[in-house]
Amino acid sequence: MKKLLLTTLIALTILFAQAQCQSDFSYTQNGPTTIFTDLSTINSGWSTNYSVTWDWDFGDGNSSTQQNPIYTYASPGPNNGWYWSCLVVTYFDSTIINSCTSFYCDSIF
């Protein structure tokens, strides 16, 4: 019984330790121009000595590394104007020598 409890505890610790960051974004549109806003978060247990990189994929073959890019889509585009846009955010904490990468995608019309 102790072995099962210990194994479960270790598995839960590993599961929750890996959920250190979460990428997320919102967007607003003005015609074909889309303003993306990074809403990504990191575990508050990290130090304040971390760096962040953003890798946006606008779903039409173009990308950006800005935190909050503004992008103009070609009209009407493939798939009747629908695009699948994604953000990959990577945090690296040089104090605890740890990194966390997360991605989030949403459909854009």
mmCIF file of N, CA and C in Angstrom:
data_model
loop_
_atom_site.group_PDB
_atom_site.id
_atom_site.type_symbol
_atom_site.label_atom_id
_atom_site.label_comp_id
_atom_site.label_asym_id
_atom_site.label_seq_id
_atom_site.Cartn_x
_atom_site.Cartn_y
_atom_site.Cartn_z
ATOM 1 N N MET A 1 0.822 -1.196 0.000
ATOM 2 C CA MET A 1 0.000 0.000 0.000
ATOM 3 C C MET A 1 0.867 1.260 0.000
ATOM 4 N N LYS A 2 1.957 1.242 0.791
ATOM 5 C CA LYS A 2 2.858 2.395 0.830
ATOM 6 C C LYS A 2 3.479 2.648 -0.540
ATOM 7 N N LYS A 3 3.831 1.557 -1.232
ATOM 8 C CA LYS A 3 4.450 1.685 -2.551
ATOM 9 C C LYS A 3 3.479 2.335 -3.541
ATOM 10 N N LEU A 4 2.217 1.936 -3.509
ATOM 11 C CA LEU A 4 1.208 2.506 -4.394
ATOM 12 C C LEU A 4 1.003 3.989 -4.088
ATOM 13 N N LEU A 5 0.932 4.325 -2.830
ATOM 14 C CA LEU A 5 0.754 5.717 -2.422
ATOM 15 C C LEU A 5 1.951 6.562 -2.840
ATOM 16 N N LEU A 6 3.157 6.056 -2.640
ATOM 17 C CA LEU A 6 4.364 6.771 -3.026
ATOM 18 C C LEU A 6 4.432 6.957 -4.542
ATOM 19 N N THR A 7 4.108 5.922 -5.297
ATOM 20 C CA THR A 7 4.104 6.010 -6.762
ATOM 21 C C THR A 7 3.091 7.050 -7.240
ATOM 22 N N THR A 8 1.913 7.060 -6.652
ATOM 23 C CA THR A 8 0.879 8.037 -7.013
ATOM 24 C C THR A 8 1.340 9.450 -6.686
ATOM 25 N N LEU A 9 1.939 9.634 -5.530
ATOM 26 C CA LEU A 9 2.433 10.945 -5.129
ATOM 27 C C LEU A 9 3.523 11.449 -6.075
ATOM 28 N N ILE A 10 4.442 10.588 -6.459
ATOM 29 C CA ILE A 10 5.507 10.968 -7.394
ATOM 30 C C ILE A 10 4.916 11.329 -8.753
ATOM 31 N N ALA A 11 3.964 10.545 -9.236
ATOM 32 C CA ALA A 11 3.330 10.821 -10.534
ATOM 33 C C ALA A 11 2.617 12.169 -10.516
ATOM 34 N N LEU A 12 1.895 12.473 -9.442
ATOM 35 C CA LEU A 12 1.202 13.764 -9.338
ATOM 36 C C LEU A 12 2.180 14.917 -9.242
ATOM 37 N N THR A 13 3.288 14.735 -8.540
ATOM 38 C CA THR A 13 4.305 15.777 -8.441
ATOM 39 C C THR A 13 4.893 16.083 -9.809
ATOM 40 N N ILE A 14 5.211 15.047 -10.571
ATOM 41 C CA ILE A 14 5.757 15.242 -11.915
ATOM 42 C C ILE A 14 4.724 15.905 -12.817
ATOM 43 N N LEU A 15 3.481 15.474 -12.747
ATOM 44 C CA LEU A 15 2.413 16.042 -13.576
ATOM 45 C C LEU A 15 2.252 17.530 -13.308
ATOM 46 N N PHE A 16 2.156 17.918 -12.049
ATOM 47 C CA PHE A 16 1.951 19.326 -11.721
ATOM 48 C C PHE A 16 3.213 20.150 -11.894
ATOM 49 N N ALA A 17 4.385 19.543 -11.737
ATOM 50 C CA ALA A 17 5.635 20.282 -11.935
ATOM 51 C C ALA A 17 5.807 20.672 -13.400
ATOM 52 N N GLN A 18 5.267 19.883 -14.316
ATOM 53 C CA GLN A 18 5.419 20.171 -15.733
ATOM 54 C C GLN A 18 4.498 21.292 -16.192
ATOM 55 N N ALA A 19 3.442 21.581 -15.461
ATOM 56 C CA ALA A 19 2.498 22.628 -15.843
ATOM 57 C C ALA A 19 2.972 23.971 -15.297
ATOM 58 N N GLN A 20 4.162 24.410 -15.729
ATOM 59 C CA GLN A 20 4.767 25.621 -15.203
ATOM 60 C C GLN A 20 4.401 26.867 -16.001
ATOM 61 N N CYS A 21 3.954 26.690 -17.234
ATOM 62 C CA CYS A 21 3.581 27.851 -18.038
ATOM 63 C C CYS A 21 2.397 27.484 -18.929
ATOM 64 N N GLN A 22 1.696 28.506 -19.360
ATOM 65 C CA GLN A 22 0.530 28.301 -20.224
ATOM 66 C C GLN A 22 0.503 29.422 -21.256
ATOM 67 N N SER A 23 0.593 29.061 -22.522
ATOM 68 C CA SER A 23 0.478 30.084 -23.563
ATOM 69 C C SER A 23 -0.997 30.336 -23.850
ATOM 70 N N ASP A 24 -1.292 31.574 -24.204
ATOM 71 C CA ASP A 24 -2.664 31.976 -24.481
ATOM 72 C C ASP A 24 -2.605 33.319 -25.204
ATOM 73 N N PHE A 25 -3.610 33.598 -26.006
ATOM 74 C CA PHE A 25 -3.693 34.911 -26.642
ATOM 75 C C PHE A 25 -5.135 35.272 -26.937
ATOM 76 N N SER A 26 -5.342 36.560 -27.137
ATOM 77 C CA SER A 26 -6.622 37.058 -27.631
ATOM 78 C C SER A 26 -6.321 37.845 -28.893
ATOM 79 N N TYR A 27 -7.365 38.197 -29.615
ATOM 80 C CA TYR A 27 -7.159 38.997 -30.823
ATOM 81 C C TYR A 27 -8.379 39.859 -31.088
ATOM 82 N N THR A 28 -8.134 40.966 -31.753
ATOM 83 C CA THR A 28 -9.204 41.825 -32.258
ATOM 84 C C THR A 28 -8.922 42.061 -33.732
ATOM 85 N N GLN A 29 -9.986 42.296 -34.483
ATOM 86 C CA GLN A 29 -9.823 42.458 -35.921
ATOM 87 C C GLN A 29 -10.437 43.755 -36.409
ATOM 88 N N ASN A 30 -9.767 44.324 -37.398
ATOM 89 C CA ASN A 30 -10.262 45.484 -38.113
ATOM 90 C C ASN A 30 -10.093 45.159 -39.589
ATOM 91 N N GLY A 31 -11.113 44.580 -40.186
ATOM 92 C CA GLY A 31 -11.004 44.093 -41.557
ATOM 93 C C GLY A 31 -10.015 42.945 -41.597
ATOM 94 N N PRO A 32 -9.068 42.956 -42.555
ATOM 95 C CA PRO A 32 -8.099 41.858 -42.634
ATOM 96 C C PRO A 32 -6.947 41.996 -41.621
ATOM 97 N N THR A 33 -6.887 43.127 -40.892
ATOM 98 C CA THR A 33 -5.813 43.346 -39.918
ATOM 99 C C THR A 33 -6.221 42.777 -38.561
ATOM 100 N N THR A 34 -5.329 41.977 -37.985
ATOM 101 C CA THR A 34 -5.581 41.331 -36.701
ATOM 102 C C THR A 34 -4.523 41.782 -35.704
ATOM 103 N N ILE A 35 -4.979 42.202 -34.528
ATOM 104 C CA ILE A 35 -4.090 42.605 -33.443
ATOM 105 C C ILE A 35 -4.083 41.470 -32.426
ATOM 106 N N PHE A 36 -2.938 40.818 -32.288
ATOM 107 C CA PHE A 36 -2.781 39.705 -31.360
ATOM 108 C C PHE A 36 -2.238 40.228 -30.029
ATOM 109 N N THR A 37 -2.788 39.721 -28.918
ATOM 110 C CA THR A 37 -2.330 40.100 -27.584
ATOM 111 C C THR A 37 -1.937 38.841 -26.819
ATOM 112 N N ASP A 38 -0.691 38.794 -26.402
ATOM 113 C CA ASP A 38 -0.169 37.671 -25.631
ATOM 114 C C ASP A 38 -0.764 37.690 -24.224
ATOM 115 N N LEU A 39 -1.370 36.584 -23.803
ATOM 116 C CA LEU A 39 -1.947 36.442 -22.463
ATOM 117 C C LEU A 39 -1.264 35.307 -21.691
ATOM 118 N N SER A 40 -0.078 34.916 -22.110
ATOM 119 C CA SER A 40 0.613 33.776 -21.515
ATOM 120 C C SER A 40 0.990 34.039 -20.065
ATOM 121 N N THR A 41 1.027 32.957 -19.284
ATOM 122 C CA THR A 41 1.356 33.065 -17.864
ATOM 123 C C THR A 41 2.411 32.032 -17.486
ATOM 124 N N ILE A 42 3.082 32.311 -16.376
ATOM 125 C CA ILE A 42 4.098 31.405 -15.853
ATOM 126 C C ILE A 42 3.826 31.165 -14.378
ATOM 127 N N ASN A 43 4.218 30.008 -13.891
ATOM 128 C CA ASN A 43 4.058 29.641 -12.493
ATOM 129 C C ASN A 43 4.717 30.696 -11.599
ATOM 130 N N SER A 44 3.999 31.146 -10.581
ATOM 131 C CA SER A 44 4.530 32.190 -9.704
ATOM 132 C C SER A 44 5.711 31.709 -8.868
ATOM 133 N N GLY A 45 6.003 30.423 -8.855
ATOM 134 C CA GLY A 45 7.137 29.883 -8.126
ATOM 135 C C GLY A 45 8.470 30.138 -8.796
ATOM 136 N N TRP A 46 8.452 30.597 -10.032
ATOM 137 C CA TRP A 46 9.703 30.891 -10.726
ATOM 138 C C TRP A 46 10.290 32.189 -10.204
ATOM 139 N N SER A 47 11.591 32.353 -10.372
ATOM 140 C CA SER A 47 12.225 33.612 -10.006
ATOM 141 C C SER A 47 11.809 34.679 -11.016
ATOM 142 N N THR A 48 12.228 35.902 -10.800
ATOM 143 C CA THR A 48 11.923 36.974 -11.758
ATOM 144 C C THR A 48 13.033 37.100 -12.796
ATOM 145 N N ASN A 49 13.979 36.183 -12.772
ATOM 146 C CA ASN A 49 15.124 36.229 -13.681
ATOM 147 C C ASN A 49 14.940 35.253 -14.839
ATOM 148 N N TYR A 50 13.844 35.418 -15.581
ATOM 149 C CA TYR A 50 13.611 34.536 -16.712
ATOM 150 C C TYR A 50 13.469 35.342 -18.003
ATOM 151 N N SER A 51 13.715 34.676 -19.100
ATOM 152 C CA SER A 51 13.529 35.280 -20.418
ATOM 153 C C SER A 51 12.373 34.573 -21.108
ATOM 154 N N VAL A 52 11.761 35.264 -22.066
ATOM 155 C CA VAL A 52 10.607 34.728 -22.776
ATOM 156 C C VAL A 52 10.826 34.905 -24.276
ATOM 157 N N THR A 53 10.464 33.900 -25.054
ATOM 158 C CA THR A 53 10.439 34.044 -26.507
ATOM 159 C C THR A 53 9.044 33.676 -26.998
ATOM 160 N N TRP A 54 8.629 34.360 -28.048
ATOM 161 C CA TRP A 54 7.324 34.122 -28.662
ATOM 162 C C TRP A 54 7.547 33.702 -30.100
ATOM 163 N N ASP A 55 6.808 32.699 -30.535
ATOM 164 C CA ASP A 55 6.878 32.230 -31.916
ATOM 165 C C ASP A 55 5.451 32.086 -32.424
ATOM 166 N N TRP A 56 5.009 33.067 -33.208
ATOM 167 C CA TRP A 56 3.652 33.086 -33.760
ATOM 168 C C TRP A 56 3.653 32.457 -35.140
ATOM 169 N N ASP A 57 2.644 31.652 -35.409
ATOM 170 C CA ASP A 57 2.387 31.110 -36.739
ATOM 171 C C ASP A 57 0.989 31.586 -37.117
ATOM 172 N N PHE A 58 0.900 32.445 -38.135
ATOM 173 C CA PHE A 58 -0.387 33.045 -38.498
ATOM 174 C C PHE A 58 -1.272 32.123 -39.339
ATOM 175 N N GLY A 59 -0.779 30.960 -39.670
ATOM 176 C CA GLY A 59 -1.601 29.974 -40.370
ATOM 177 C C GLY A 59 -1.623 30.127 -41.876
ATOM 178 N N ASP A 60 -0.849 31.086 -42.387
ATOM 179 C CA ASP A 60 -0.805 31.283 -43.841
ATOM 180 C C ASP A 60 0.623 31.237 -44.371
ATOM 181 N N GLY A 61 1.540 30.666 -43.575
ATOM 182 C CA GLY A 61 2.937 30.580 -43.976
ATOM 183 C C GLY A 61 3.792 31.718 -43.425
ATOM 184 N N ASN A 62 3.186 32.682 -42.751
ATOM 185 C CA ASN A 62 3.937 33.800 -42.166
ATOM 186 C C ASN A 62 4.001 33.655 -40.661
ATOM 187 N N SER A 63 5.002 34.316 -40.060
ATOM 188 C CA SER A 63 5.216 34.182 -38.625
ATOM 189 C C SER A 63 5.790 35.475 -38.052
ATOM 190 N N SER A 64 5.906 35.503 -36.722
ATOM 191 C CA SER A 64 6.468 36.656 -36.024
ATOM 192 C C SER A 64 7.073 36.187 -34.708
ATOM 193 N N THR A 65 8.050 36.942 -34.201
ATOM 194 C CA THR A 65 8.620 36.679 -32.885
ATOM 195 C C THR A 65 8.325 37.834 -31.926
ATOM 196 N N GLN A 66 7.452 38.746 -32.314
ATOM 197 C CA GLN A 66 7.053 39.838 -31.432
ATOM 198 C C GLN A 66 6.103 39.319 -30.355
ATOM 199 N N GLN A 67 6.037 40.009 -29.223
ATOM 200 C CA GLN A 67 5.121 39.590 -28.169
ATOM 201 C C GLN A 67 3.669 39.823 -28.577
ATOM 202 N N ASN A 68 3.368 40.987 -29.146
ATOM 203 C CA ASN A 68 1.997 41.348 -29.522
ATOM 204 C C ASN A 68 1.982 41.853 -30.965
ATOM 205 N N PRO A 69 2.051 40.952 -31.922
ATOM 206 C CA PRO A 69 2.134 41.381 -33.321
ATOM 207 C C PRO A 69 0.801 41.893 -33.874
ATOM 208 N N ILE A 70 0.909 42.707 -34.892
ATOM 209 C CA ILE A 70 -0.235 43.146 -35.697
ATOM 210 C C ILE A 70 0.005 42.570 -37.081
ATOM 211 N N TYR A 71 -0.978 41.840 -37.591
ATOM 212 C CA TYR A 71 -0.791 41.145 -38.855
ATOM 213 C C TYR A 71 -1.989 41.358 -39.767
ATOM 214 N N THR A 72 -1.717 41.581 -41.051
ATOM 215 C CA THR A 72 -2.779 41.750 -42.052
ATOM 216 C C THR A 72 -2.820 40.518 -42.947
ATOM 217 N N TYR A 73 -3.940 39.829 -42.917
ATOM 218 C CA TYR A 73 -4.143 38.642 -43.739
ATOM 219 C C TYR A 73 -4.548 39.051 -45.149
ATOM 220 N N ALA A 74 -4.156 38.217 -46.122
ATOM 221 C CA ALA A 74 -4.591 38.403 -47.497
ATOM 222 C C ALA A 74 -6.059 38.003 -47.582
ATOM 223 N N SER A 75 -6.852 38.725 -48.329
ATOM 224 C CA SER A 75 -8.275 38.403 -48.464
ATOM 225 C C SER A 75 -8.519 37.709 -49.786
ATOM 226 N N PRO A 76 -9.414 36.754 -49.891
ATOM 227 C CA PRO A 76 -10.090 36.102 -48.786
ATOM 228 C C PRO A 76 -9.270 34.989 -48.172
ATOM 229 N N GLY A 77 -8.169 34.585 -48.797
ATOM 230 C CA GLY A 77 -7.332 33.540 -48.218
ATOM 231 C C GLY A 77 -7.900 32.154 -48.436
ATOM 232 N N PRO A 78 -7.147 31.144 -48.006
ATOM 233 C CA PRO A 78 -7.612 29.757 -48.163
ATOM 234 C C PRO A 78 -8.727 29.437 -47.172
ATOM 235 N N ASN A 79 -9.397 28.369 -47.393
ATOM 236 C CA ASN A 79 -10.438 27.881 -46.474
ATOM 237 C C ASN A 79 -11.513 28.925 -46.202
ATOM 238 N N ASN A 80 -11.925 29.647 -47.231
ATOM 239 C CA ASN A 80 -12.971 30.666 -47.108
ATOM 240 C C ASN A 80 -12.659 31.723 -46.036
ATOM 241 N N GLY A 81 -11.388 32.070 -45.889
ATOM 242 C CA GLY A 81 -10.994 33.112 -44.953
ATOM 243 C C GLY A 81 -10.644 32.653 -43.557
ATOM 244 N N TRP A 82 -10.709 31.359 -43.264
ATOM 245 C CA TRP A 82 -10.358 30.844 -41.941
ATOM 246 C C TRP A 82 -8.876 30.509 -41.896
ATOM 247 N N TYR A 83 -8.217 30.897 -40.803
ATOM 248 C CA TYR A 83 -6.813 30.584 -40.566
ATOM 249 C C TYR A 83 -6.688 29.951 -39.181
ATOM 250 N N TRP A 84 -5.708 29.078 -39.011
ATOM 251 C CA TRP A 84 -5.437 28.449 -37.731
ATOM 252 C C TRP A 84 -4.148 29.064 -37.209
ATOM 253 N N SER A 85 -4.248 30.038 -36.309
ATOM 254 C CA SER A 85 -3.094 30.761 -35.786
ATOM 255 C C SER A 85 -2.642 30.147 -34.469
ATOM 256 N N CYS A 86 -1.314 30.082 -34.283
ATOM 257 C CA CYS A 86 -0.753 29.446 -33.092
ATOM 258 C C CYS A 86 0.340 30.304 -32.465
ATOM 259 N N LEU A 87 0.472 30.177 -31.152
ATOM 260 C CA LEU A 87 1.539 30.837 -30.397
ATOM 261 C C LEU A 87 2.280 29.777 -29.597
ATOM 262 N N VAL A 88 3.605 29.760 -29.752
ATOM 263 C CA VAL A 88 4.465 28.934 -28.913
ATOM 264 C C VAL A 88 5.262 29.894 -28.050
ATOM 265 N N VAL A 89 5.148 29.746 -26.738
ATOM 266 C CA VAL A 89 5.879 30.605 -25.812
ATOM 267 C C VAL A 89 6.850 29.725 -25.027
ATOM 268 N N THR A 90 8.102 30.213 -24.889
ATOM 269 C CA THR A 90 9.129 29.486 -24.148
ATOM 270 C C THR A 90 9.711 30.405 -23.089
ATOM 271 N N TYR A 91 9.708 29.927 -21.868
ATOM 272 C CA TYR A 91 10.311 30.639 -20.746
ATOM 273 C C TYR A 91 11.589 29.903 -20.355
ATOM 274 N N PHE A 92 12.647 30.666 -20.034
ATOM 275 C CA PHE A 92 13.876 30.071 -19.506
ATOM 276 C C PHE A 92 14.280 30.839 -18.265
ATOM 277 N N ASP A 93 14.354 30.151 -17.143
ATOM 278 C CA ASP A 93 14.729 30.757 -15.863
ATOM 279 C C ASP A 93 16.185 30.417 -15.584
ATOM 280 N N SER A 94 17.065 31.419 -15.660
ATOM 281 C CA SER A 94 18.496 31.175 -15.473
ATOM 282 C C SER A 94 18.883 31.001 -14.010
ATOM 283 N N THR A 95 17.972 31.288 -13.084
ATOM 284 C CA THR A 95 18.268 31.089 -11.669
ATOM 285 C C THR A 95 18.106 29.630 -11.289
ATOM 286 N N ILE A 96 17.008 29.020 -11.713
ATOM 287 C CA ILE A 96 16.779 27.615 -11.375
ATOM 288 C C ILE A 96 17.110 26.686 -12.546
ATOM 289 N N ILE A 97 17.660 27.246 -13.617
ATOM 290 C CA ILE A 97 18.050 26.497 -14.809
ATOM 291 C C ILE A 97 16.925 25.553 -15.234
ATOM 292 N N ASN A 98 15.824 26.167 -15.607
ATOM 293 C CA ASN A 98 14.654 25.404 -16.011
ATOM 294 C C ASN A 98 13.983 26.124 -17.172
ATOM 295 N N SER A 99 13.310 25.382 -18.020
ATOM 296 C CA SER A 99 12.571 26.004 -19.118
ATOM 297 C C SER A 99 11.188 25.379 -19.204
ATOM 298 N N CYS A 100 10.290 26.124 -19.817
ATOM 299 C CA CYS A 100 8.925 25.662 -20.008
ATOM 300 C C CYS A 100 8.446 26.151 -21.369
ATOM 301 N N THR A 101 7.875 25.257 -22.158
ATOM 302 C CA THR A 101 7.342 25.614 -23.471
ATOM 303 C C THR A 101 5.886 25.177 -23.534
ATOM 304 N N SER A 102 5.044 26.065 -24.054
ATOM 305 C CA SER A 102 3.626 25.763 -24.184
ATOM 306 C C SER A 102 3.121 26.341 -25.502
ATOM 307 N N PHE A 103 2.099 25.722 -26.080
ATOM 308 C CA PHE A 103 1.530 26.283 -27.305
ATOM 309 C C PHE A 103 0.011 26.361 -27.194
ATOM 310 N N TYR A 104 -0.539 27.304 -27.962
ATOM 311 C CA TYR A 104 -1.985 27.532 -27.992
ATOM 312 C C TYR A 104 -2.363 27.936 -29.405
ATOM 313 N N CYS A 105 -3.446 27.393 -29.922
ATOM 314 C CA CYS A 105 -3.928 27.719 -31.259
ATOM 315 C C CYS A 105 -5.382 28.129 -31.221
ATOM 316 N N ASP A 106 -5.791 28.962 -32.179
ATOM 317 C CA ASP A 106 -7.178 29.391 -32.284
ATOM 318 C C ASP A 106 -7.476 29.652 -33.756
ATOM 319 N N SER A 107 -8.724 29.512 -34.139
ATOM 320 C CA SER A 107 -9.110 29.810 -35.510
ATOM 321 C C SER A 107 -9.422 31.292 -35.652
ATOM 322 N N ILE A 108 -8.964 31.876 -36.744
ATOM 323 C CA ILE A 108 -9.137 33.293 -37.039
ATOM 324 C C ILE A 108 -9.917 33.392 -38.340
ATOM 325 N N PHE A 109 -10.919 34.224 -38.398
ATOM 326 C CA PHE A 109 -11.685 34.409 -39.629
ATOM 327 C C PHE A 109 -11.384 35.775 -40.200
#
